[in-house]
Coordinates of C-alpha atoms in Angstrom, one line a residue:
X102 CA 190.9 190.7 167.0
X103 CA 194.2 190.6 169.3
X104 CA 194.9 190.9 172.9
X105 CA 198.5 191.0 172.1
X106 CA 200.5 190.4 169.5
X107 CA 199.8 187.1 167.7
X108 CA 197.3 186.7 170.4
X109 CA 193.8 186.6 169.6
X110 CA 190.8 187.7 171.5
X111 CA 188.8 184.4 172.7
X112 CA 185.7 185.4 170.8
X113 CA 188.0 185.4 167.2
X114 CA 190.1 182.1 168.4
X115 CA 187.8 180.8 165.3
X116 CA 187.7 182.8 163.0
X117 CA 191.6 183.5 163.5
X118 CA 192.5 180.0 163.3
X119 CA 190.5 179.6 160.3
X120 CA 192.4 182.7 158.5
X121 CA 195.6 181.6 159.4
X122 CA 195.3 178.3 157.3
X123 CA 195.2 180.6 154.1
X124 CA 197.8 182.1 151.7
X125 CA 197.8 185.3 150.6
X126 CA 196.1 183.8 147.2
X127 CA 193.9 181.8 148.9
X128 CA 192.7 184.5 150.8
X129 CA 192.7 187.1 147.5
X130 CA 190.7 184.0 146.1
X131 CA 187.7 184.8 148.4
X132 CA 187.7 188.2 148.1
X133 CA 187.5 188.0 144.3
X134 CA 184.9 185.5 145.0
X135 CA 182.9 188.0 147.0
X136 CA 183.4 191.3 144.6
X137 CA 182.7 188.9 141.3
X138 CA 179.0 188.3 143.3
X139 CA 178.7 191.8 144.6
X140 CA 178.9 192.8 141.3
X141 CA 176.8 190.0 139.6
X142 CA 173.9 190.9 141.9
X143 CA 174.6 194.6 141.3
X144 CA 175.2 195.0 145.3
X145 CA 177.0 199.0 144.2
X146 CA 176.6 202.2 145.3
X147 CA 177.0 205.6 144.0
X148 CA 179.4 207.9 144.1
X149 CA 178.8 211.3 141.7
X150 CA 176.3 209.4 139.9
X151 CA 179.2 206.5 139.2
X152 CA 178.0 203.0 140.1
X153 CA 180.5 201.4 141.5
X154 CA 180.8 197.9 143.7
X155 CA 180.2 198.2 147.1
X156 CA 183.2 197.1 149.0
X157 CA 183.0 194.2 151.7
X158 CA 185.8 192.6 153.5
X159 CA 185.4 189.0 154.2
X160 CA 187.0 189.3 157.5
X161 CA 183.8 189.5 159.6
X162 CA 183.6 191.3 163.0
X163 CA 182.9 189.0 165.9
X164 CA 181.0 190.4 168.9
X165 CA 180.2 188.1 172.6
X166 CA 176.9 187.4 173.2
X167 CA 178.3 189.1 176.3
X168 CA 178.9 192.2 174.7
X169 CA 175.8 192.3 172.6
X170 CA 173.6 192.0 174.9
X171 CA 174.0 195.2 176.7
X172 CA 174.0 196.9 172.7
X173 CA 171.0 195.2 172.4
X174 CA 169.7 196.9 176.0
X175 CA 171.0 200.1 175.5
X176 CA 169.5 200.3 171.5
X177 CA 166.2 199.1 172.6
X178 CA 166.2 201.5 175.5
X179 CA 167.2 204.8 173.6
X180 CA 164.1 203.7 171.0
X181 CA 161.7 204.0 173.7
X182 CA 163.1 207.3 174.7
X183 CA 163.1 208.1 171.2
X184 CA 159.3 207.1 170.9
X185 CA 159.1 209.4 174.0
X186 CA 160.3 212.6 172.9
X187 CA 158.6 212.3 169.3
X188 CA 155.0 211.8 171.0
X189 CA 155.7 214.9 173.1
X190 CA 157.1 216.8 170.8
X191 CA 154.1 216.4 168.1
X192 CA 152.0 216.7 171.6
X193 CA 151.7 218.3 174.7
X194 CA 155.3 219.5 174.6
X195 CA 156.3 218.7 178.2
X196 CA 159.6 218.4 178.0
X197 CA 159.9 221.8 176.2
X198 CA 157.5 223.0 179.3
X199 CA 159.8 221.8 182.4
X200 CA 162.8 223.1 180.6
X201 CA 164.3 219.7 179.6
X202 CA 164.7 220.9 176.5
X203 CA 164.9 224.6 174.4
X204 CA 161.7 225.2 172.3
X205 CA 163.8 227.2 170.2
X206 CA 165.9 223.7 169.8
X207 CA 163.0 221.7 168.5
X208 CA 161.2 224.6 166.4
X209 CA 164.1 225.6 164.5
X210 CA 165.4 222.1 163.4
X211 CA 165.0 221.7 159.9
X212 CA 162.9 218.8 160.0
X213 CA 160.4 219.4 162.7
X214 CA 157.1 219.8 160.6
X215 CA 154.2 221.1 162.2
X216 CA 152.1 219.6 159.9
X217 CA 152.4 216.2 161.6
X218 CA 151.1 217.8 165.3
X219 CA 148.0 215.8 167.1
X220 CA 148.8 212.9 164.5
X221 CA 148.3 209.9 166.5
X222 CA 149.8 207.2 165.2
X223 CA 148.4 203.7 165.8
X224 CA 149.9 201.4 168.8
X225 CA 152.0 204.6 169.7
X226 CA 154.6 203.6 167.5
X227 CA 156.3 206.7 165.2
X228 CA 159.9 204.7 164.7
X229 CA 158.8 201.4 163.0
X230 CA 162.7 201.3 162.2
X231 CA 165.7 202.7 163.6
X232 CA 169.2 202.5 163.0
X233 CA 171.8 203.6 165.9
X234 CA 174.9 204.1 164.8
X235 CA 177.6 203.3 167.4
X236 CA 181.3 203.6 167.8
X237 CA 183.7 202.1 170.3
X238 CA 186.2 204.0 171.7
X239 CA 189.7 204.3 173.3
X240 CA 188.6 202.1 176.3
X241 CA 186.1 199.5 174.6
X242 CA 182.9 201.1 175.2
X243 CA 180.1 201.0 173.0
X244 CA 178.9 205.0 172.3
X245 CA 176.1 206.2 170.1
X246 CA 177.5 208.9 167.2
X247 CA 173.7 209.1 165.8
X248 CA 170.3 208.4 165.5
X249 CA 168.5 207.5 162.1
X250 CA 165.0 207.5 162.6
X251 CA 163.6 208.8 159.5
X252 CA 164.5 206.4 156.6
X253 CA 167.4 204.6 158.0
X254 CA 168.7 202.2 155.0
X255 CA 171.9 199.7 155.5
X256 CA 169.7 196.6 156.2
X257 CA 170.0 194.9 153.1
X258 CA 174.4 194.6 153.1
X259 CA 173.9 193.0 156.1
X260 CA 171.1 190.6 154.7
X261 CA 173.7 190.5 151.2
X262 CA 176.9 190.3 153.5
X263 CA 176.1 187.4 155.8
X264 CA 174.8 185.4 152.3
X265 CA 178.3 186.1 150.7
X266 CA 180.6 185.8 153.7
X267 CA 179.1 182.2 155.6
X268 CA 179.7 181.0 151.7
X269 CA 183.4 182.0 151.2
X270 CA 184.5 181.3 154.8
X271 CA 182.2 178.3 156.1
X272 CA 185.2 176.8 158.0
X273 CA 184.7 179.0 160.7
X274 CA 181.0 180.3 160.6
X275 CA 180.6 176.6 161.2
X276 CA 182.1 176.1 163.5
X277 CA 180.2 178.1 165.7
X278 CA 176.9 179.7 167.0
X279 CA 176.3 182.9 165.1
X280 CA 173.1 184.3 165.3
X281 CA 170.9 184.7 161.9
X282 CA 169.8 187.6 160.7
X283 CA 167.6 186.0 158.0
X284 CA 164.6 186.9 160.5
X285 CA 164.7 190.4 159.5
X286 CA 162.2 191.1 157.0
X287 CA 160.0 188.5 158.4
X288 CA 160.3 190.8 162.0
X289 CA 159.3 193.8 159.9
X290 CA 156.4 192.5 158.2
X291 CA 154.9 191.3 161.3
X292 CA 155.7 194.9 163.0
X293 CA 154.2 196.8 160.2
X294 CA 150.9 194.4 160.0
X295 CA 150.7 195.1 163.9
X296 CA 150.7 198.9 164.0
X297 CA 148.2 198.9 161.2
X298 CA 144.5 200.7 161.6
X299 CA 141.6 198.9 162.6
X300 CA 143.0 196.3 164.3
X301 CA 142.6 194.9 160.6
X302 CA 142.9 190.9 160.4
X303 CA 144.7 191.1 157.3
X304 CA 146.5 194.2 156.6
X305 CA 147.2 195.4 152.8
X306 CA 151.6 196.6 153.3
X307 CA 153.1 198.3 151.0
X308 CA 156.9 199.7 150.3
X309 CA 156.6 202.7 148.8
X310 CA 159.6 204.0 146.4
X311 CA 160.7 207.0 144.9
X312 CA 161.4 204.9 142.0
X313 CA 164.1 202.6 140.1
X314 CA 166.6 205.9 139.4
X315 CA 167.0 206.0 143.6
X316 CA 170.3 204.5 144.7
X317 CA 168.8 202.6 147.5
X318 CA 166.0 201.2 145.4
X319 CA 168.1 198.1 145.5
X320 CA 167.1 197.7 148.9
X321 CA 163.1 199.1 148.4
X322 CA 163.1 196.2 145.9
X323 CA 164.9 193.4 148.6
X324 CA 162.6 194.5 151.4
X325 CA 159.1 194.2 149.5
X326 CA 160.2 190.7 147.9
X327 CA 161.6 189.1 151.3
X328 CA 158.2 190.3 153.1
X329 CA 156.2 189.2 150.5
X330 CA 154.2 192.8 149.3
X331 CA 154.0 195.3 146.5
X332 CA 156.3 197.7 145.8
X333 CA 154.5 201.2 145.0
X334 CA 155.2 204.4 143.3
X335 CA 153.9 207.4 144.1
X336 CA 152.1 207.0 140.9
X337 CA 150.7 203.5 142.1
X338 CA 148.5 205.3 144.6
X339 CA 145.2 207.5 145.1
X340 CA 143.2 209.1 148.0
X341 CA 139.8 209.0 148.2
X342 CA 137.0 208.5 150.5
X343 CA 139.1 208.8 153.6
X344 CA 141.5 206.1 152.5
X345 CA 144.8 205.1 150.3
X346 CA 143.9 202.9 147.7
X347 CA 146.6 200.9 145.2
X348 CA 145.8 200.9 141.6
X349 CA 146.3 197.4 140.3
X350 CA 145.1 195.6 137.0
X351 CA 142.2 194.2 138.6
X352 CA 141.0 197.2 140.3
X353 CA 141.7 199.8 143.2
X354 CA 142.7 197.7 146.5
X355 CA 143.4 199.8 149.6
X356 CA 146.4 199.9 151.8
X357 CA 146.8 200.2 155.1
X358 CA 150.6 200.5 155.5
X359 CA 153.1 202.0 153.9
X360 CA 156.4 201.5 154.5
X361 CA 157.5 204.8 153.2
X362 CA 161.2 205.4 151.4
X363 CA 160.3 208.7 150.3
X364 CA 161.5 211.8 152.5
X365 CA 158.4 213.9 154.6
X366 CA 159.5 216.8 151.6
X367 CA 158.4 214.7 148.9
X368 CA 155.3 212.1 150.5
X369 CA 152.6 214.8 150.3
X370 CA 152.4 217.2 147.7
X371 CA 149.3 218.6 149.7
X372 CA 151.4 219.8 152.2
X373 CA 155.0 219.5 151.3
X374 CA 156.6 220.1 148.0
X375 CA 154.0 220.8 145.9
X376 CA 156.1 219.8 142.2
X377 CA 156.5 216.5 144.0
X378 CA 156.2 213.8 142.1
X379 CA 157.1 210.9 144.5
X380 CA 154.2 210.9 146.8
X381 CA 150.5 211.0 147.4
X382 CA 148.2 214.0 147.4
X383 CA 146.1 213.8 150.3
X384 CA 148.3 211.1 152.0
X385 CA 149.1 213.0 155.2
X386 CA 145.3 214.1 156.0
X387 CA 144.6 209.8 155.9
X388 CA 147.3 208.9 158.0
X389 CA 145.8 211.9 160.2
X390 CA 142.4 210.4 160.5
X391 CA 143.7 207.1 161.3
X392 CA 143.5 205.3 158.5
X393 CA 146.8 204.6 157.3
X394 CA 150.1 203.6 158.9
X395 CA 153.5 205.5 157.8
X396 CA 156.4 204.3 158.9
X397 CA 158.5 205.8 159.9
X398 CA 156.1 209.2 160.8
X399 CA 156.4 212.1 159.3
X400 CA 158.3 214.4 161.4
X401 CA 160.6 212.0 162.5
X402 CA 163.5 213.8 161.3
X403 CA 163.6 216.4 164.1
X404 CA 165.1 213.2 166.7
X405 CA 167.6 213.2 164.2
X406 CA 169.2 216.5 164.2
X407 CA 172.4 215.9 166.1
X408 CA 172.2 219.0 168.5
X409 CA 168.6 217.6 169.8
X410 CA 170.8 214.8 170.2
X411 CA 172.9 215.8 172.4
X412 CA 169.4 216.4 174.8
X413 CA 169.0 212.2 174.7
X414 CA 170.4 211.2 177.6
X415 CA 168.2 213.7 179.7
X416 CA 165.3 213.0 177.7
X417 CA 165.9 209.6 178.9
X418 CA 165.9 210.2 182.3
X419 CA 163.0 212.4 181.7
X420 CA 160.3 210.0 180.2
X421 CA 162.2 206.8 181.3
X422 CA 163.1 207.6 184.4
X423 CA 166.4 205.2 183.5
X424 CA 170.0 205.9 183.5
X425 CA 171.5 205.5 179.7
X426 CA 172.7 202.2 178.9
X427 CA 174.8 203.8 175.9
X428 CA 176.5 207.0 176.7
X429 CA 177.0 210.2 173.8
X430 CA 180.1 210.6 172.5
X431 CA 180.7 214.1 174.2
X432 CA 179.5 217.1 172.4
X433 CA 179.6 220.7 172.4
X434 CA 176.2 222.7 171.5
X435 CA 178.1 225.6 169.7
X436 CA 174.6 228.0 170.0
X437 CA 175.8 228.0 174.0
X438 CA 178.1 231.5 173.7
X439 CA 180.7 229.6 175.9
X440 CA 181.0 226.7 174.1
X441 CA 181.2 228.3 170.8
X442 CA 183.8 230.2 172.3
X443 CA 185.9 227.1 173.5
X444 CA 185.2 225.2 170.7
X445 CA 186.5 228.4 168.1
X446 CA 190.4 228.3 170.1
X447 CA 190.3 224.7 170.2
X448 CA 189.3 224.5 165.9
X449 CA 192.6 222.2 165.2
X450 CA 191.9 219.7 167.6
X451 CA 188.1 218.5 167.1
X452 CA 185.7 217.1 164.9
X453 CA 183.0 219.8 163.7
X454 CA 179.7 218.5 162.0
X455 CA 176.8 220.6 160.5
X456 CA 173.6 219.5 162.7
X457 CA 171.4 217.7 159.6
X458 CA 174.5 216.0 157.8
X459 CA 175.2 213.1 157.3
X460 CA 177.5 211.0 155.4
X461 CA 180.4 212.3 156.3
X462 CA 179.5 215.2 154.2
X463 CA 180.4 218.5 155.8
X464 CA 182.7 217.2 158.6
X465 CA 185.4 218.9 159.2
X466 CA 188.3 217.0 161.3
X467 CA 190.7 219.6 163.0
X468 CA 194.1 217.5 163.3
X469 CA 193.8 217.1 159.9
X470 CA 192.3 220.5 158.2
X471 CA 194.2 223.2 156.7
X472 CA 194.5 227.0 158.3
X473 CA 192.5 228.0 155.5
X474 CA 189.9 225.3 155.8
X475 CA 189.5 225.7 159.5
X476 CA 189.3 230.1 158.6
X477 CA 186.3 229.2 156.4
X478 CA 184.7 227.6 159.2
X479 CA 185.5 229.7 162.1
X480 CA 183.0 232.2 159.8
X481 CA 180.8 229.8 159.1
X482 CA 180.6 229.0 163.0
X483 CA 180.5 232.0 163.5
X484 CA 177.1 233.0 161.2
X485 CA 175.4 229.8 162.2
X486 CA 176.3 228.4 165.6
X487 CA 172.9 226.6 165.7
X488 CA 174.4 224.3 162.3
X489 CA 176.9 222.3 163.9
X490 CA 178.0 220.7 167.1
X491 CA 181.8 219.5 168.0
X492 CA 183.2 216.2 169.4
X493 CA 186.5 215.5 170.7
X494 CA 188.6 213.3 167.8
X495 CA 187.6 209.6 168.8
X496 CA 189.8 207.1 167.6
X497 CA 187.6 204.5 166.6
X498 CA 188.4 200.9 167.3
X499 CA 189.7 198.6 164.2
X500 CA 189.7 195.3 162.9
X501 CA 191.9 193.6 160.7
X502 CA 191.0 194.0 157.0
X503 CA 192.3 192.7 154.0
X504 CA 194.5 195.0 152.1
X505 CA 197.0 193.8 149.2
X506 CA 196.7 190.0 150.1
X507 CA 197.1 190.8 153.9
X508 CA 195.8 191.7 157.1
X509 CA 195.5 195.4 158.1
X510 CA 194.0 197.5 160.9
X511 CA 191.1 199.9 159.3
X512 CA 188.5 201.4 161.7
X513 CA 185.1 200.5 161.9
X514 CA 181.6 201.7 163.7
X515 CA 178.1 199.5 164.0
X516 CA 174.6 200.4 162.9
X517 CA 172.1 198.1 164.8
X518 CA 169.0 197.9 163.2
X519 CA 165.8 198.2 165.9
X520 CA 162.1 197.3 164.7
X521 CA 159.5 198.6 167.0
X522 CA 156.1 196.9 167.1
X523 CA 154.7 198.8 169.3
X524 CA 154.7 195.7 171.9
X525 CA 158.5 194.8 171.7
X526 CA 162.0 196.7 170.4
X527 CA 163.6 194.4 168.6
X528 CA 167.2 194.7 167.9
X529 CA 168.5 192.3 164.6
X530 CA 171.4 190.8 166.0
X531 CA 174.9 192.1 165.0
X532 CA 173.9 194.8 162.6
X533 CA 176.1 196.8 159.6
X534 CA 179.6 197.3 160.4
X535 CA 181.1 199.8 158.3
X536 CA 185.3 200.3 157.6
X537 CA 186.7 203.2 156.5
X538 CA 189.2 201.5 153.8
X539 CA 192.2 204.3 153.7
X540 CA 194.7 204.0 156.4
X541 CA 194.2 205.9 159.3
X542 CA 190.9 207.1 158.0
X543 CA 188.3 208.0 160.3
X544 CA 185.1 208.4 158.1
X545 CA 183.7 205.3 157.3
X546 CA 180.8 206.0 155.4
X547 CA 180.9 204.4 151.9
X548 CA 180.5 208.1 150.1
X549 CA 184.0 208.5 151.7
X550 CA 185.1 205.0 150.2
X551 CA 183.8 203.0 153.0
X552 CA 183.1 199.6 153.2
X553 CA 181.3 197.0 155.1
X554 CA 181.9 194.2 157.1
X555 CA 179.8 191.2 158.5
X556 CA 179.1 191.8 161.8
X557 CA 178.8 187.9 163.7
X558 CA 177.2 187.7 167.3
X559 CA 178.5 184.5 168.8
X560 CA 176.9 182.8 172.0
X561 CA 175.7 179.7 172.8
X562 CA 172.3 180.5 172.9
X563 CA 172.0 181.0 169.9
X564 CA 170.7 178.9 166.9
X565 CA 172.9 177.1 164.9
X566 CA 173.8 178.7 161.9
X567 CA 172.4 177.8 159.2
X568 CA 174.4 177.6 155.4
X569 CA 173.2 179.6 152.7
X570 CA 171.7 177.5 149.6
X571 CA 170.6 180.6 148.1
X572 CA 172.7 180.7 144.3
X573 CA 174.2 183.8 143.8
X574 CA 171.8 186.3 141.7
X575 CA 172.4 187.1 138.2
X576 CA 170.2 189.4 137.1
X577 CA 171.1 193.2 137.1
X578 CA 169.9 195.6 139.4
X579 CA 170.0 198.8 140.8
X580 CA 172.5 198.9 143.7
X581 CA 171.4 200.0 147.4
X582 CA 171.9 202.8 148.8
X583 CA 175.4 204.8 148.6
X584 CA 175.9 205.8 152.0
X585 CA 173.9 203.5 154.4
X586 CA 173.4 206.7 156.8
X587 CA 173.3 209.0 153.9
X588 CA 169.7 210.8 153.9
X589 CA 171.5 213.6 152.6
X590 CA 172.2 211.6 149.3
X591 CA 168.8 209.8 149.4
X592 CA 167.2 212.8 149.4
X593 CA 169.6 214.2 146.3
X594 CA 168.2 210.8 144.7
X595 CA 164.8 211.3 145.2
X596 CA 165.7 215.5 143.6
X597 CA 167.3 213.2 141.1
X598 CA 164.0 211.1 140.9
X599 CA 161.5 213.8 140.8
X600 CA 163.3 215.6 138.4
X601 CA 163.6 212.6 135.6
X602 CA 159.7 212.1 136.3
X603 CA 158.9 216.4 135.7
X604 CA 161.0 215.6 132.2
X605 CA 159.4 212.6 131.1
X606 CA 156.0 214.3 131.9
X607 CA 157.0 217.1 129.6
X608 CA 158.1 215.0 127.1
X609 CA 154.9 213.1 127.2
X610 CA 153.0 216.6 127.4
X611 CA 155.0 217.9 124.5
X612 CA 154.5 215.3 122.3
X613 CA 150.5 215.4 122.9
X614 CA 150.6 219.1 121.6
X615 CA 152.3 217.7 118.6
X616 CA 149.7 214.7 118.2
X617 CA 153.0 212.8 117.2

């Protein structure tokens, strides 16, 4: 917010001004106001199965239309080269071929599923939505941590955030242009109704859930209401005659997209889990003749294994023949002998993540493990140098947060939200900014007591913002999801999920033996 001390940045002059009118009570006013309606609307998330409010700080993070714009580039770009490698990779495999990339890199990652090879999905498009998640460093540059390209889930804070925060501080949302991000689920629809089969004229979409026990079925629930179609259960749907077909009180009706919130593991038990309980039978060999959308695309999840991402910026050049608009964060591949060996003296002073976590879970920060934590590693390294990659310790750039009544620096990252239509990226402006709460904390994620903050794209193009007349919702419900990047813990809630359906069958079963 500053440029020095007392000074602030032109692009907060606002919002500063604004801030600096209020007392500490004033100010604790509005935050009670905010947690009181987070927790009316049941906005929580999950932490060892304990609900709990989802914190958001009603200081808002304020980004240039300057400055978003070349996010905006750089996101949309590293989709298309996204798109890219996923076509290849479930294709002719040409990258592998002219050495851009290991085979042995793509084949072993846990989530590259042969099963999905020769799918062709319909306009092209296999990432329907994405989620980027950025950091900005030491100097002020925008740098991408991670792709989430299999169910990336986060969108509906910022939809809840950007209600609750233009309502307790109007004064200076106001006062000028921020860009809406109301447009979202609007944007989806009409991406998901493009990429369907048959060029259909009006295009059945569904969301499909894993069910009301999920932790992000908060946001299943806000997506399918804001578009304006059914949200499905596994149990809501049936195969047959070539096609997927919703069961409803009036009769079967068939659907031609689904936007799936169910992992690959659990969407067909025809060629996945086979206990599953969540999914389909027979829904992967439909999409494979052509007719029905999933989005995302099974298989997704091998784009998001963090050592193939450490290959983006030379896939990029590959397919797009385009320099990267957003740099890595630099990373060592630990299954390169020398880099293993590096990275083994150099244990106490980097960051060390396992390839498919997420969350925060797993991540070991050097400066701030203990000998014996760091030994445990060095083995674990050690066994299983294709598991992790390392990163020099980035100290993330912060923003002032309220703590106690008062201002406080707390570090932050930025998840933009990109929905692909197969004709046009496009990037919701400002996306989820989430703040690591503790002092000097550098996980941010809300499993590691994370919050969120509303992100505010200001420009003078933009349309004028427009108040919220919305009421604040009463009615009790599920919260989102705990983590916004945390497939890890979605996919523990859909074990969760599956395994309360397998007991109620039983039950059910049980009692038919008894004629009770």
């Amino acid at each position: 917010m500053y440029a020095a001390p007392g000074q602030p940045r032109p692009a907060y002059e606002k919002l500063h001004a604004a801030l600096s009118k209020l007392t500490g009570a004033e100010l604790r006013g509005r935050v009670d106001v905010v947690a009181r309606t987070y927790l009316d609307a049941g906005v929580t998330f999950d932490i060892g199965g304990e609900e709990r409010p989802f914190p958001l700080d009603v200081v808002p993070r304020v980004i240039t239309a300057q400055e978003w714009s070349e996010v905006e580039a750089g996101v949309a770009q590293r989709v298309r080269a996204l798109e890219a490698f996923l076509e290849d990779v479930y294709g002719p495999q040409t990258a592998v071929r002219d050495g851009v990339i290991p085979r042995r890199v793509v084949t072993s990652s846990a989530h590259f599923h042969r099963a999905a090879a020769g799918i062709e999905p319909v306009a092209g498009v296999r990432v329907h939505v994405s989620g980027i998640d950025l950091i900005r460093d030491e100097r002020g540059e925008f740098r991408v941590l991670e792709d989430n390209v299999r169910v990336p889930s986060g969108v509906s804070y910022v939809l809840e955030n950007r209600q609750a925060v233009s309502q307790v501080l109007p004064e200076p949302f106001l006062a000028q242009r921020v860009r809406p991000v109301h447009d979202y689920p609007r944007r989806l629809l009409a991406a998901l109704r493009a990429t369907a089969p048959d060029a259909e004229a009006d295009p059945n979409v569904v969301v499909l859930t894993p069910g009301i026990f999920n932790s992000a079925y908060f946001e299943h629930a806000l997506l399918a209401r804001t578009m304006g179609v059914e949200l499905v259960e596994g149990s809501d749907l049936v195969c047959h005659g070539g096609r997927l077909w919703m069961r409803t009180t009036s009769g079967e009706r068939r659907v031609d997209v689904v936007y799936r919130r169910v992992d690959d593991e659990y969407l067909d038990p025809v060629h996945f889990r086979a206990d599953s309980m969540l999914g389909c039978p027979g829904l992967l060999s439909v999409a494979r003749a052509g007719n029905v959308t999933l989005a995302n695309a099974v298989g997704n999840g091998v784009a998001d294994d963090k050592l193939v991402y450490t290959y983006l910026p030379d896939l990029t050049r590959y397919y797009l023949a385009e320099e990267p608009l957003l740099r890595n964060v630099d990373t060592w591949r630990l299954e390169e002998p020398e880099a293993l060996e590096e990275v083994l003296d150099r244990l106490d002073e980097l960051v060390v993540k396992p390839v498919d976590g997420s969350g925060g879970k797993g991540l070991v920060i050097g400066p701030a493990a203990s000998r014996a934590e760091l030994d445990v590693l060095r083995q674990r390294l050690i066994a299983d140098p294709r598991g992790w990659i390392a990163q020099p310790v980035i100290s993330l750039s912060t923003i002032p947060t309220v703590i106690d009544d008062k201002l406080a620096p707390r570090h932050v990252d930025l998840r933009p939200f990109a929905v692909n239509s197969g004709d046009e990226v496009w990037v919701l402006p400002g996306g989820l900014t989430r703040v690591a709460m503790p002092e000097g904390q550098l996980v941010v994620n809300s499993s590691q007591g994370g919050g969120s903050k509303d992100t505010w794209v200001i420009g003078d193009d933009a349309t004028p913002p427009r108040p919220s007349r919305r009421p604040a919702r009463q009615a009790q419900m599920a919260g989102p999801d705990l983590a916004p990047d945390d497939a890890r813990g979605e996919q523990q809630q859909q074990q969760q999920q599956q395994r309360h359906q397998q007991r109620h069958q039983q039950r059910q079963q049980g009692c038919g033996e008894r004629t009770c």
